Tab-separated table of C-alpha atoms in Angstrom:
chain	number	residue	atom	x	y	z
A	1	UNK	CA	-0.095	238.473	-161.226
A	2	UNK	CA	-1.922	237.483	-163.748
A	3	UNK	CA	-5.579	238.015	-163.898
A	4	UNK	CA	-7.953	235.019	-164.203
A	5	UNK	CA	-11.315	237.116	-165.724
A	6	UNK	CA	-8.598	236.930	-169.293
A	7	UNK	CA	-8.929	234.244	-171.219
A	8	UNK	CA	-5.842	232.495	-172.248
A	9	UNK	CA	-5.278	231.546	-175.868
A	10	UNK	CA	-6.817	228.282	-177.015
A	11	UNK	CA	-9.097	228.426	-174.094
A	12	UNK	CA	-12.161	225.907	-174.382
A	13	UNK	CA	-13.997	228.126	-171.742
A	14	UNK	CA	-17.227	230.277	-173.633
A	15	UNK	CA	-17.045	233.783	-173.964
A	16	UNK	CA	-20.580	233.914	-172.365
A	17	UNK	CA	-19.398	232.109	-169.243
A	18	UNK	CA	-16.761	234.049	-168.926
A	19	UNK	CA	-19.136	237.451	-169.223
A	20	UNK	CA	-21.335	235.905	-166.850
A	21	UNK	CA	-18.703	235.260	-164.310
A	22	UNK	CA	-16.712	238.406	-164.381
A	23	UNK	CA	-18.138	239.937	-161.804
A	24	UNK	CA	-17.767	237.439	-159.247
A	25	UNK	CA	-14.101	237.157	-160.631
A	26	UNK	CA	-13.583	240.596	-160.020
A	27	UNK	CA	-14.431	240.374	-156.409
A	28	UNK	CA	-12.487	237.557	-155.721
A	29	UNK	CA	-9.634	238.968	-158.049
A	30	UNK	CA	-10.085	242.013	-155.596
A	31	UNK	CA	-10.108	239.637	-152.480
A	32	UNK	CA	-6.748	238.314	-154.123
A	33	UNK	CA	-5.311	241.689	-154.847
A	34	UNK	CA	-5.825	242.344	-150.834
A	35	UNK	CA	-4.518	239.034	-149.577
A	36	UNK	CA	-1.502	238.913	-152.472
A	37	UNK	CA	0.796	240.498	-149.479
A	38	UNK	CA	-0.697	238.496	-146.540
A	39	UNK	CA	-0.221	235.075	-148.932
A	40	UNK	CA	3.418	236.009	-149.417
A	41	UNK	CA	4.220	237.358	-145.704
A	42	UNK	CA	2.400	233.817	-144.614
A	43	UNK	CA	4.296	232.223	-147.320
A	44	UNK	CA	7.804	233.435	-146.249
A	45	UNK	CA	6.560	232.858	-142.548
A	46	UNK	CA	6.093	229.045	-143.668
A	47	UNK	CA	9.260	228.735	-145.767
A	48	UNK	CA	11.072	229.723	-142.139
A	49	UNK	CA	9.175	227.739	-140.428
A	50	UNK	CA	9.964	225.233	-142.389
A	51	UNK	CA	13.380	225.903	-142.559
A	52	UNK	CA	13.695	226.150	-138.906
A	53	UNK	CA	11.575	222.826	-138.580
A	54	UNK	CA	14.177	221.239	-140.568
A	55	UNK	CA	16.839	222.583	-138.746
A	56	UNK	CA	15.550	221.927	-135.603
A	57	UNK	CA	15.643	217.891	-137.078
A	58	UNK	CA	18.572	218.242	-137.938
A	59	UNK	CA	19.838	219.259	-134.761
A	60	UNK	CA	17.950	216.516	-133.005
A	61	UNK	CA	19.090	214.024	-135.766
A	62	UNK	CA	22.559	214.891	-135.405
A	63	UNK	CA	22.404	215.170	-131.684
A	64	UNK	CA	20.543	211.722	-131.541
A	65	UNK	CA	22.967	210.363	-133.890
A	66	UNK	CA	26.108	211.490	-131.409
A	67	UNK	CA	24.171	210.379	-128.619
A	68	UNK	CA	23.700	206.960	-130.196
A	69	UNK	CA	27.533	206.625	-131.504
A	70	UNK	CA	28.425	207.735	-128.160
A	71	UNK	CA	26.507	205.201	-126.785
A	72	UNK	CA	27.131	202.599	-129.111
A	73	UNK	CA	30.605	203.296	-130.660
A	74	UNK	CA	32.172	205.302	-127.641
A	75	UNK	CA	32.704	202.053	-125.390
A	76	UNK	CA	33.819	200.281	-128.479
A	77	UNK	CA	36.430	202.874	-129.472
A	78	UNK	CA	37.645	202.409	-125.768
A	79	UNK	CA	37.772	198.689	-126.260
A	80	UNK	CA	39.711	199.475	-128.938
A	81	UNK	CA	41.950	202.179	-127.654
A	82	UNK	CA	42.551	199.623	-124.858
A	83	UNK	CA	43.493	196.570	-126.540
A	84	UNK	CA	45.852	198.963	-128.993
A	85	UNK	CA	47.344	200.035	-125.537
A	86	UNK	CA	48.047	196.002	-124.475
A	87	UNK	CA	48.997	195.568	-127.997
A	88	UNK	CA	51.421	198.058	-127.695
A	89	UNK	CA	52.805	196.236	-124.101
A	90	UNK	CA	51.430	199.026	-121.753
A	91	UNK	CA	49.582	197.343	-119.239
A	92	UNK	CA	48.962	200.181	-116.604
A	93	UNK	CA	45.890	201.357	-118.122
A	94	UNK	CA	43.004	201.572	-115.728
A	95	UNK	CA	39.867	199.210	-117.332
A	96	UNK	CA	36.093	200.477	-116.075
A	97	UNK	CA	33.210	198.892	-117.389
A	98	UNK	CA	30.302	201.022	-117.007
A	99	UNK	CA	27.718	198.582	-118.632
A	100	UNK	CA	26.811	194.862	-119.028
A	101	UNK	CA	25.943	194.609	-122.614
A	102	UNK	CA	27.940	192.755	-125.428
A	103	UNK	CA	30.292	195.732	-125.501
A	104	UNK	CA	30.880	196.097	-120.964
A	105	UNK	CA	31.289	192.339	-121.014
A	106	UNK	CA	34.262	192.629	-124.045
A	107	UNK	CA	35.790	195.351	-122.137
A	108	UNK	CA	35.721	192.706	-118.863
A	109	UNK	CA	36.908	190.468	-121.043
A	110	UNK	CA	40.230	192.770	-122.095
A	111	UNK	CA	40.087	193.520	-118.097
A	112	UNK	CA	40.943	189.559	-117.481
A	113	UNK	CA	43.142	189.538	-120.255
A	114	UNK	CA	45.411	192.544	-119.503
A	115	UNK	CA	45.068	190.757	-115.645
A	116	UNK	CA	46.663	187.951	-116.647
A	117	UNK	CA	48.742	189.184	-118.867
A	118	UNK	CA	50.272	191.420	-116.345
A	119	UNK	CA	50.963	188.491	-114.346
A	120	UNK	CA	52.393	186.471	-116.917
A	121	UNK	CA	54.592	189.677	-117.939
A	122	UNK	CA	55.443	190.236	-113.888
A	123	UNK	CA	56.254	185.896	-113.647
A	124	UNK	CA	58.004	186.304	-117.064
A	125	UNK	CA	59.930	189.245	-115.820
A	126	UNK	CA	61.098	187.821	-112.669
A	127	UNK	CA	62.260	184.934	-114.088
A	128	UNK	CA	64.225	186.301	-116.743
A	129	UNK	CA	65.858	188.455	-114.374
A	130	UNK	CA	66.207	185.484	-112.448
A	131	UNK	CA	67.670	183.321	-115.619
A	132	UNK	CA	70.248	185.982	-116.596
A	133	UNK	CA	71.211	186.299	-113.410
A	134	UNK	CA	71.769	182.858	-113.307
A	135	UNK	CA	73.437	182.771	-116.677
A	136	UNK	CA	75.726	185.436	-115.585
A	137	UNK	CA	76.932	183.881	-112.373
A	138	UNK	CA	77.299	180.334	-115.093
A	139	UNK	CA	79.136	182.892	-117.502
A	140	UNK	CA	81.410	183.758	-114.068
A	141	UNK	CA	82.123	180.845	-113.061
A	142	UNK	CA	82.674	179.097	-116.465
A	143	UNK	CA	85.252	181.308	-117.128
A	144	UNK	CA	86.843	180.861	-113.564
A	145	UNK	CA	86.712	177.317	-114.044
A	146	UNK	CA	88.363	177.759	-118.050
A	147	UNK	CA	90.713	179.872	-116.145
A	148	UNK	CA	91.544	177.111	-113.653
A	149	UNK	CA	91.581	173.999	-115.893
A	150	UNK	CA	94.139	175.842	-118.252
A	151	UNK	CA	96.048	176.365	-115.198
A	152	UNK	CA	95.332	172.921	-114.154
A	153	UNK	CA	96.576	171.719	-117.588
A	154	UNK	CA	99.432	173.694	-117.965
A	155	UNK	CA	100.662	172.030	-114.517
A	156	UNK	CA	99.959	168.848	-115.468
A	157	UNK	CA	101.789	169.315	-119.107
A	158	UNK	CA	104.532	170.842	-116.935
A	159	UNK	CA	104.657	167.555	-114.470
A	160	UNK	CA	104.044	164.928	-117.260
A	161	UNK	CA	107.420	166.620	-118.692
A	162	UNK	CA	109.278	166.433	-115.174
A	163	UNK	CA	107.543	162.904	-114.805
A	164	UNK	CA	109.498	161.619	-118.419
A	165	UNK	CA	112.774	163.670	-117.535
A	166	UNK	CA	112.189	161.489	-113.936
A	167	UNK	CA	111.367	158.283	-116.023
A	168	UNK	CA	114.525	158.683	-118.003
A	169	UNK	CA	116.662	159.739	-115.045
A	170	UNK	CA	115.254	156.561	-113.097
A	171	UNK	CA	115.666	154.481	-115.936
A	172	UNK	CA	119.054	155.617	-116.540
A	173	UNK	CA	119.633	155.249	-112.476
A	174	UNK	CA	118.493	151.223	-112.960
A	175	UNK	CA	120.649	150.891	-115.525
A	176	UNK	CA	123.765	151.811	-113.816
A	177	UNK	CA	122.070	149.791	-111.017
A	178	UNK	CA	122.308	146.808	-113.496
A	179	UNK	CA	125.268	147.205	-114.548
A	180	UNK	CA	127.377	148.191	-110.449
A	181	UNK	CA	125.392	144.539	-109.658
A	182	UNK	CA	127.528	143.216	-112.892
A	183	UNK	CA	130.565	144.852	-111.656
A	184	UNK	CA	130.273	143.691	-107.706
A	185	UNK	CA	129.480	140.654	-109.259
A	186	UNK	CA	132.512	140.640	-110.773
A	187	UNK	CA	134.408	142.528	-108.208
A	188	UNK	CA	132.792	139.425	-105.797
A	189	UNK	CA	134.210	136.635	-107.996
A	190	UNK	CA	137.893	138.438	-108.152
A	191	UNK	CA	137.847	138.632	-104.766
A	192	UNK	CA	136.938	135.020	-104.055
A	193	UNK	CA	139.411	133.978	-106.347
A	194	UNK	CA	141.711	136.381	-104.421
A	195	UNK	CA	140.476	135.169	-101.413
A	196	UNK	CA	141.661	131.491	-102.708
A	197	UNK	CA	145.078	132.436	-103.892
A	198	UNK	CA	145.576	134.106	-100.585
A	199	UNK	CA	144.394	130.795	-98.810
A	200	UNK	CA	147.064	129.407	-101.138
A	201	UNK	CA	149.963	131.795	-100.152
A	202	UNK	CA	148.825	131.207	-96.581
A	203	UNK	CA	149.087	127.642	-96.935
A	204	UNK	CA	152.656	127.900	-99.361
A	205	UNK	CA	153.899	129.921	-95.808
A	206	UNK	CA	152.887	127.724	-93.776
A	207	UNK	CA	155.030	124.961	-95.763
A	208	UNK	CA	157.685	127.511	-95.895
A	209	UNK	CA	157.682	127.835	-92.835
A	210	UNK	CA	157.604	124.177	-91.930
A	211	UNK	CA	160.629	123.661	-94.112
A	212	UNK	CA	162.570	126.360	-92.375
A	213	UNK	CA	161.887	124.736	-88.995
A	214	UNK	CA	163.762	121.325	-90.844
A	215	UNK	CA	166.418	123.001	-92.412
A	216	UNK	CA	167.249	124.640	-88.776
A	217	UNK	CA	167.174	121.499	-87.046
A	218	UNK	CA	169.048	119.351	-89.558
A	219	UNK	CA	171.734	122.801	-89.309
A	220	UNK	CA	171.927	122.005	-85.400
A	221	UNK	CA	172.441	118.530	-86.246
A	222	UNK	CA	175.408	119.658	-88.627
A	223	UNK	CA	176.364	122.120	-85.729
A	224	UNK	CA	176.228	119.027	-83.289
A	225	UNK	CA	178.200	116.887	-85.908
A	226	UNK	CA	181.189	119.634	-86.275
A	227	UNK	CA	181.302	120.399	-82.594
A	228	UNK	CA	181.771	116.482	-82.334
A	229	UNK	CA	184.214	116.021	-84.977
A	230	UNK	CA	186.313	118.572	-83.821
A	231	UNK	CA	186.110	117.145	-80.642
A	232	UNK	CA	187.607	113.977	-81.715
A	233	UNK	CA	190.153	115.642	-84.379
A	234	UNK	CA	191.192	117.336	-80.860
A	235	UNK	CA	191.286	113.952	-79.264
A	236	UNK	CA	193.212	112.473	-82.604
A	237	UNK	CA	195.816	115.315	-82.452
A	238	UNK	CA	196.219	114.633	-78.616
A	239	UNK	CA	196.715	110.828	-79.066
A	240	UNK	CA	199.113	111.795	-82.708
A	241	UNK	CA	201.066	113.680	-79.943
A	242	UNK	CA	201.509	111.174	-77.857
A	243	UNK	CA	202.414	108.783	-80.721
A	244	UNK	CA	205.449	111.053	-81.536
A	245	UNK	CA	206.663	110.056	-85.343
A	246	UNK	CA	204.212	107.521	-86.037
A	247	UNK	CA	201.831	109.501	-84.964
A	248	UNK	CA	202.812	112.809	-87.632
A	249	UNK	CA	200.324	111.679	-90.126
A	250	UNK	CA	197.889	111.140	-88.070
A	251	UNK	CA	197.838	114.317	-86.431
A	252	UNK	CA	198.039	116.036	-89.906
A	253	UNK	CA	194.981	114.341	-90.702
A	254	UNK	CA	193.308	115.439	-87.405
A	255	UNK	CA	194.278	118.851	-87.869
A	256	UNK	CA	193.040	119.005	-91.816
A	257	UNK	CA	189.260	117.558	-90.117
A	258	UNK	CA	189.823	119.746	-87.133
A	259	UNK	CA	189.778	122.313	-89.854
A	260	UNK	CA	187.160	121.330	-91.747
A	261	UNK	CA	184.921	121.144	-88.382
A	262	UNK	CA	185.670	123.974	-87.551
A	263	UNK	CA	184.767	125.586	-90.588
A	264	UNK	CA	181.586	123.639	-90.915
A	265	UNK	CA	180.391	124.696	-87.111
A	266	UNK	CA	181.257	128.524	-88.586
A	267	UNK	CA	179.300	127.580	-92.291
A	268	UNK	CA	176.300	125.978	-89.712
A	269	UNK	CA	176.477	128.903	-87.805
A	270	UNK	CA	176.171	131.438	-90.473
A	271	UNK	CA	173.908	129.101	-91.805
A	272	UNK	CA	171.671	128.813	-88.880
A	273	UNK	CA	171.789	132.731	-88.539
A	274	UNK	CA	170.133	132.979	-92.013
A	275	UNK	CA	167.927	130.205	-91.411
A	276	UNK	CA	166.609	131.767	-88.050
A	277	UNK	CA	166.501	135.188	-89.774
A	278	UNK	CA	164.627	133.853	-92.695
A	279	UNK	CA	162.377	131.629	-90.191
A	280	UNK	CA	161.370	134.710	-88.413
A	281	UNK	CA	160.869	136.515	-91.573
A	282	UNK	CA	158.591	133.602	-92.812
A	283	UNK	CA	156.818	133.708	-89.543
A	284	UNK	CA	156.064	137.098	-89.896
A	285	UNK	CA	154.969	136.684	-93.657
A	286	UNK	CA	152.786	133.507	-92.291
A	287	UNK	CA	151.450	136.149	-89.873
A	288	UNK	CA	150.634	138.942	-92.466
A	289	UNK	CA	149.313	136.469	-94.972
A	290	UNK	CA	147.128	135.215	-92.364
A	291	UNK	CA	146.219	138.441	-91.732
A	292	UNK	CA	145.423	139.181	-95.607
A	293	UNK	CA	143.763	136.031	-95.770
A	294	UNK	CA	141.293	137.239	-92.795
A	295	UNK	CA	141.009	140.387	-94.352
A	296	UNK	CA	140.313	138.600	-97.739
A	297	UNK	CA	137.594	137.084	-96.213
A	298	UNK	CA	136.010	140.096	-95.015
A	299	UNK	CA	136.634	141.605	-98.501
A	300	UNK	CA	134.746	139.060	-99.850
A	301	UNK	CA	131.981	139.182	-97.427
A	302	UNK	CA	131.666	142.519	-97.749
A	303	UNK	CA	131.156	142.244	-101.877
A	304	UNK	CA	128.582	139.836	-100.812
A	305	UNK	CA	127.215	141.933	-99.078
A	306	UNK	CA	127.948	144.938	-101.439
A	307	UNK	CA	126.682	142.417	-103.908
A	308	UNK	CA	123.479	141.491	-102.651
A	309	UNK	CA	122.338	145.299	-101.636
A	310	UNK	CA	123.138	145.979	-105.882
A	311	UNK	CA	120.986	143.563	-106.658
A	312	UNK	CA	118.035	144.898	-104.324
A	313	UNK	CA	118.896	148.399	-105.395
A	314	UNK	CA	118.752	147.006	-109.485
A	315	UNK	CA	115.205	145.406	-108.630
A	316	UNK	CA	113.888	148.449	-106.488
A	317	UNK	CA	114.726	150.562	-109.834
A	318	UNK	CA	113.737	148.522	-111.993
A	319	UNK	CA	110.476	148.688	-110.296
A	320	UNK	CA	110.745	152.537	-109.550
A	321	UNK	CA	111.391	153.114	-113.029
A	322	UNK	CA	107.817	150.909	-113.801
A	323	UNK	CA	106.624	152.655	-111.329
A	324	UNK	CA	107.547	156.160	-112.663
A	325	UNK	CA	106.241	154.832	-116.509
A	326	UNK	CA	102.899	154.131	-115.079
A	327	UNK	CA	103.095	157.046	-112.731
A	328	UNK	CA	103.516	158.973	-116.201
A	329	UNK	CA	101.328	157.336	-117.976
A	330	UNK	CA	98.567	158.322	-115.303
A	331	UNK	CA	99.729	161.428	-115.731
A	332	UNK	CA	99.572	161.582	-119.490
A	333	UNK	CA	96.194	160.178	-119.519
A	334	UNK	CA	95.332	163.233	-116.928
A	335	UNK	CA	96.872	165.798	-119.251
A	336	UNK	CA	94.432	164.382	-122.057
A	337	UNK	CA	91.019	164.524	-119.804
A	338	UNK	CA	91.963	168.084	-118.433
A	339	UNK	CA	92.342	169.315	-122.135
A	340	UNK	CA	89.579	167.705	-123.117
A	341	UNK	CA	87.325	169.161	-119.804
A	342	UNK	CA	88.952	172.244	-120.839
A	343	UNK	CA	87.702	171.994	-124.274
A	344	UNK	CA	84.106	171.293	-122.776
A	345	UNK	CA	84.594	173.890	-120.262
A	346	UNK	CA	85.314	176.113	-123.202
A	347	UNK	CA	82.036	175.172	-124.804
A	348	UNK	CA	80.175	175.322	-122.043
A	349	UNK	CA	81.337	178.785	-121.560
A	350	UNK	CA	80.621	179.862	-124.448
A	351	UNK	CA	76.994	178.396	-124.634
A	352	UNK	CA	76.858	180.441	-121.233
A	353	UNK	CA	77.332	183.538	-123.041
A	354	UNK	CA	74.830	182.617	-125.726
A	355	UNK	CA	72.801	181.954	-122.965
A	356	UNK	CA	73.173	184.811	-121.208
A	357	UNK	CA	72.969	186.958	-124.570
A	358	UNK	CA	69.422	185.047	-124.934
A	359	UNK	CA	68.155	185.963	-121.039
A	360	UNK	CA	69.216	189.471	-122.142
A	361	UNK	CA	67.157	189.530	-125.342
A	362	UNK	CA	63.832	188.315	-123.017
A	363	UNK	CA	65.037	190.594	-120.239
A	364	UNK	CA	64.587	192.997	-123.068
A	365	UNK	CA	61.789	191.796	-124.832
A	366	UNK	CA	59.689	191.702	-121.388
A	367	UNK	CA	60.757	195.053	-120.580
A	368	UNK	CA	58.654	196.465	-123.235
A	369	UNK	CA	55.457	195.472	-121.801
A	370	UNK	CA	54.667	198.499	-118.640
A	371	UNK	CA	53.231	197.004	-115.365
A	372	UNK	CA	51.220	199.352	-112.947
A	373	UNK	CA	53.297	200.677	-109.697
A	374	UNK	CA	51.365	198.154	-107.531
A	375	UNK	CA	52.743	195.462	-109.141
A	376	UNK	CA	49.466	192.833	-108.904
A	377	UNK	CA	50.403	189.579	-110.250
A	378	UNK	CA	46.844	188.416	-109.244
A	379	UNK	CA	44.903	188.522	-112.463
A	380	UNK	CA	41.319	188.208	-110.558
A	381	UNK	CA	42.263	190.939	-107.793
A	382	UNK	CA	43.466	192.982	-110.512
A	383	UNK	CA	40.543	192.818	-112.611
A	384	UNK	CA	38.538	193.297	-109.298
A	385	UNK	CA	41.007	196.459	-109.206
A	386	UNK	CA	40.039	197.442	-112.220
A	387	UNK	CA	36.391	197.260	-112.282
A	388	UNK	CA	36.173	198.490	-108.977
A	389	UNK	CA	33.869	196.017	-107.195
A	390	UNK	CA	32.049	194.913	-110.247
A	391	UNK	CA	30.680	191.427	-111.231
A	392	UNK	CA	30.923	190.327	-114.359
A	393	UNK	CA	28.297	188.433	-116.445
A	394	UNK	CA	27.707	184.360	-116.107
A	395	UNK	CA	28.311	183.997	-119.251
A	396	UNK	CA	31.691	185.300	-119.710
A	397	UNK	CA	32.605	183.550	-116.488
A	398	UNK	CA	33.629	180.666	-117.713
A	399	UNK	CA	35.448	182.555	-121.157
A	400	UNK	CA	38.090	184.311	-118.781
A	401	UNK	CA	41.568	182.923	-118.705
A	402	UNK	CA	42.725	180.765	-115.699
A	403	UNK	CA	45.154	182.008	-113.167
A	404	UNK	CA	48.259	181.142	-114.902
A	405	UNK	CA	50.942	178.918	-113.800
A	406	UNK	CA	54.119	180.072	-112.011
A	407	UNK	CA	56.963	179.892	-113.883
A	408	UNK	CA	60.388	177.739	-113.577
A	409	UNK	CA	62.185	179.128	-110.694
A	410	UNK	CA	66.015	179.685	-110.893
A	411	UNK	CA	66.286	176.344	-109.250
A	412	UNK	CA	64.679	175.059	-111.856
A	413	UNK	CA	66.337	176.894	-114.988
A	414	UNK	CA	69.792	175.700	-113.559
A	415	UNK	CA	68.489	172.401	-113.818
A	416	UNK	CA	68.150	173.008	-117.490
A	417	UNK	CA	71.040	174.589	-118.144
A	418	UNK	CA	72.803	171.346	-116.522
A	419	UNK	CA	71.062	169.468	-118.605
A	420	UNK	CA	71.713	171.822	-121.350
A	421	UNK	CA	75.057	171.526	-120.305
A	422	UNK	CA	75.213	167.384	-120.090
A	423	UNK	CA	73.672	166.848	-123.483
A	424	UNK	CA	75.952	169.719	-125.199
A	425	UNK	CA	79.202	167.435	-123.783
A	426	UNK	CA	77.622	163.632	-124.965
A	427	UNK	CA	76.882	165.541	-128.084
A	428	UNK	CA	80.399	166.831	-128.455
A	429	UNK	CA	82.050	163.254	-127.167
């Protein structure tokens, strides 16, 4: 230590003064020299004190400040850890708000939210299972119903080709129908005309016959005439006898016509014998062509007949064979709408699987968000739930989000996919 009685170099202070002050210097430089150890104890007693001071306030500094950040930022990192939790589609956190300042009354507010957004998700959930469900079942039965209508198609192609093979086998049926009509036509028309020269021939017999009956009387009147004349050539030879000579010529005469009478009753005989063989042959000709006559007649009525059931049978096919075109046609025209529902049964099958492929992707999406086990779909009783029993502030009262709306049933969804369905096939026609 440096001692204060010296005087320092280019001191102002007088020699004198200092002379006269020495002495008193020495007794305080004494005084010094005795409290030089208690000055530095008490100074390194004050440098810990102070150092202990200012850790102490530090402590308390850094305590208060986690007190404060605990108090301040602690419920604010939960908000945060909370809404990165929602974010993230896990709903089954359990929300407490310990407080009613700004920060209690956002962490209500994240309590409503994740209480309505759990029943949205549950709503959402249900009715996407419901929707692919539905979609699947649409998928199933639009394929059952492609299934069919090719089926139902393939018949119908399959009948429309035994309807034309029937068409063409009527057709050819009325033709031949047409053309047996010409020939019993015909075959009616020879037969009439047969039916005429048989009439004829009947009527020729009957002359014939008539004749015969003449020529066999005028043969018994030749008969008659030769019996007589030999009668009287035997009454000339008697009287020639009796004559004697002049009587010779006489009697030659009567023999040469006895002769000739004799011969002509044989000739009539003979005659007569072929007359009444040929008159019973020409009555039994008269009595066959009679008979063909009558069974002319029936002939003839019979290819009336014959005749008119041709020309009922021609007009019956010619109508069955209309009837089979249209009935063809019909079936034609069915062919065409069963392709084309097959076509739209095709389409709608396939927007059934895009459909369904879409309820999967929500099925999916929604099954990222995590519901709690008790499955409350109540927003307010689960925020009640979740805040066990606590009421939130006025203000925010009218902030938190509404009870949300129940979703489309599966009624309802298969009321748009109909419609779906209904504007997909005017679109396509």
């Amino acid at each position: 230590m440096k001692k204060i009685i010296e005087l320092e170099p280019g001191s102002t202070v007088s020699p004198a003064l200092v002379e006269r002050l020495r002495p008193d210097m020495a007794v305080v430089q004494e005084n010094a020299d005795r409290f030089a150890p208690l000055v530095a104890e008490a100074v390194g007693f004050i440098k810990a004190l102070v150092f202990s001071i200012n850790l102490l306030g530090g402590l308390v500094l850094l305590a208060s400040f986690w007190a404060i950040r605990k108090a301040v930022l602690g419920p604010l990192e939960e908000a945060l850890r909370l809404a990165g939790q929602i974010a993230q589609g896990d709903l089954t956190g359990q929300i407490v708000t310990r407080s009613n300042d700004e920060v209690g009354q956002l962490i209500t507010a994240l309590a409503d939210m994740q209480g309505s957004l759990s029943s949205m998700v549950a709503h959402v959930r249900q009715n996407a299972e419901s929707l692919e469900a539905a979609s699947s079942e649409i998928a199933q039965g639009n394929h059952d119903l492609s299934a069919r209508t090719e089926s139902q198609a393939s018949s119908l192609e399959e009948t429309a080709a035994s309807m034309e093979e029937l068409g063409s086998t009527v057709r050819q049926n009325a033709d031949n129908a047409r053309h047996a009509n010409q020939l019993a036509q015909s075959a009616s028309t020879v037969a009439v005309q047969g039916g005429e020269a048989v009439a004829q021939v009947v009527n020729t017999m009957t002359g014939i016959n008539e004749s015969s009956r003449k020529i066999a009387d005028i043969i018994s009147v030749i008969d008659g005439i030769a019996f007589q004349t030999n009668i009287l050539a035997l009454n000339a030879a008697v009287e020639a006898a009796r004559a004697g000579e002049h009587g010779r010529g006489f009697a030659v005469v009567a023999t040469e016509v006895r002769s000739l009478a004799q011969r002509s009753a044989e000739a009539a005989k003979e005659i007569k014998t072929l007359i009444n063989d040929s008159v019973g042959r020409v009555e039994q000709g008269s009595a066959l062509v009679d008979q063909a006559g009558t069974t002319m007649r029936e002939v003839v009525d019979s290819i009336r007949r014959v005749t008119d059931i041709m020309g009922e049978i021609s007009a019956a096919s010619t109508e069955q064979s209309q009837g089979v075109a249209q009935v063809g046609e019909a079936v034609t025209n069915m062919d065409q709408a069963t392709q084309q529902n097959a076509a739209l049964v095709e389409q709608m099958a396939a927007a059934a699987s895009r459909l369904k492929g879409q309820s999967e992707e929500l099925v999916q999406t929604v099954a990222v968000f995590k519901l709690a086990d008790d499955g409350s779909s109540d927003p307010a009783a689960y925020a009640q739930d979740q805040s066990h029993g606590r009421t939130a502030p006025h203000r925010l009262a009218d902030h938190r989000h509404p009870d949300p709306q129940p979703w489309p049933t599966a009624a309802v969804n298969m009321g748009l996919l109909e419609a779906y369905a209904s504007e997909k096939s005017s679109t396509n026609n």
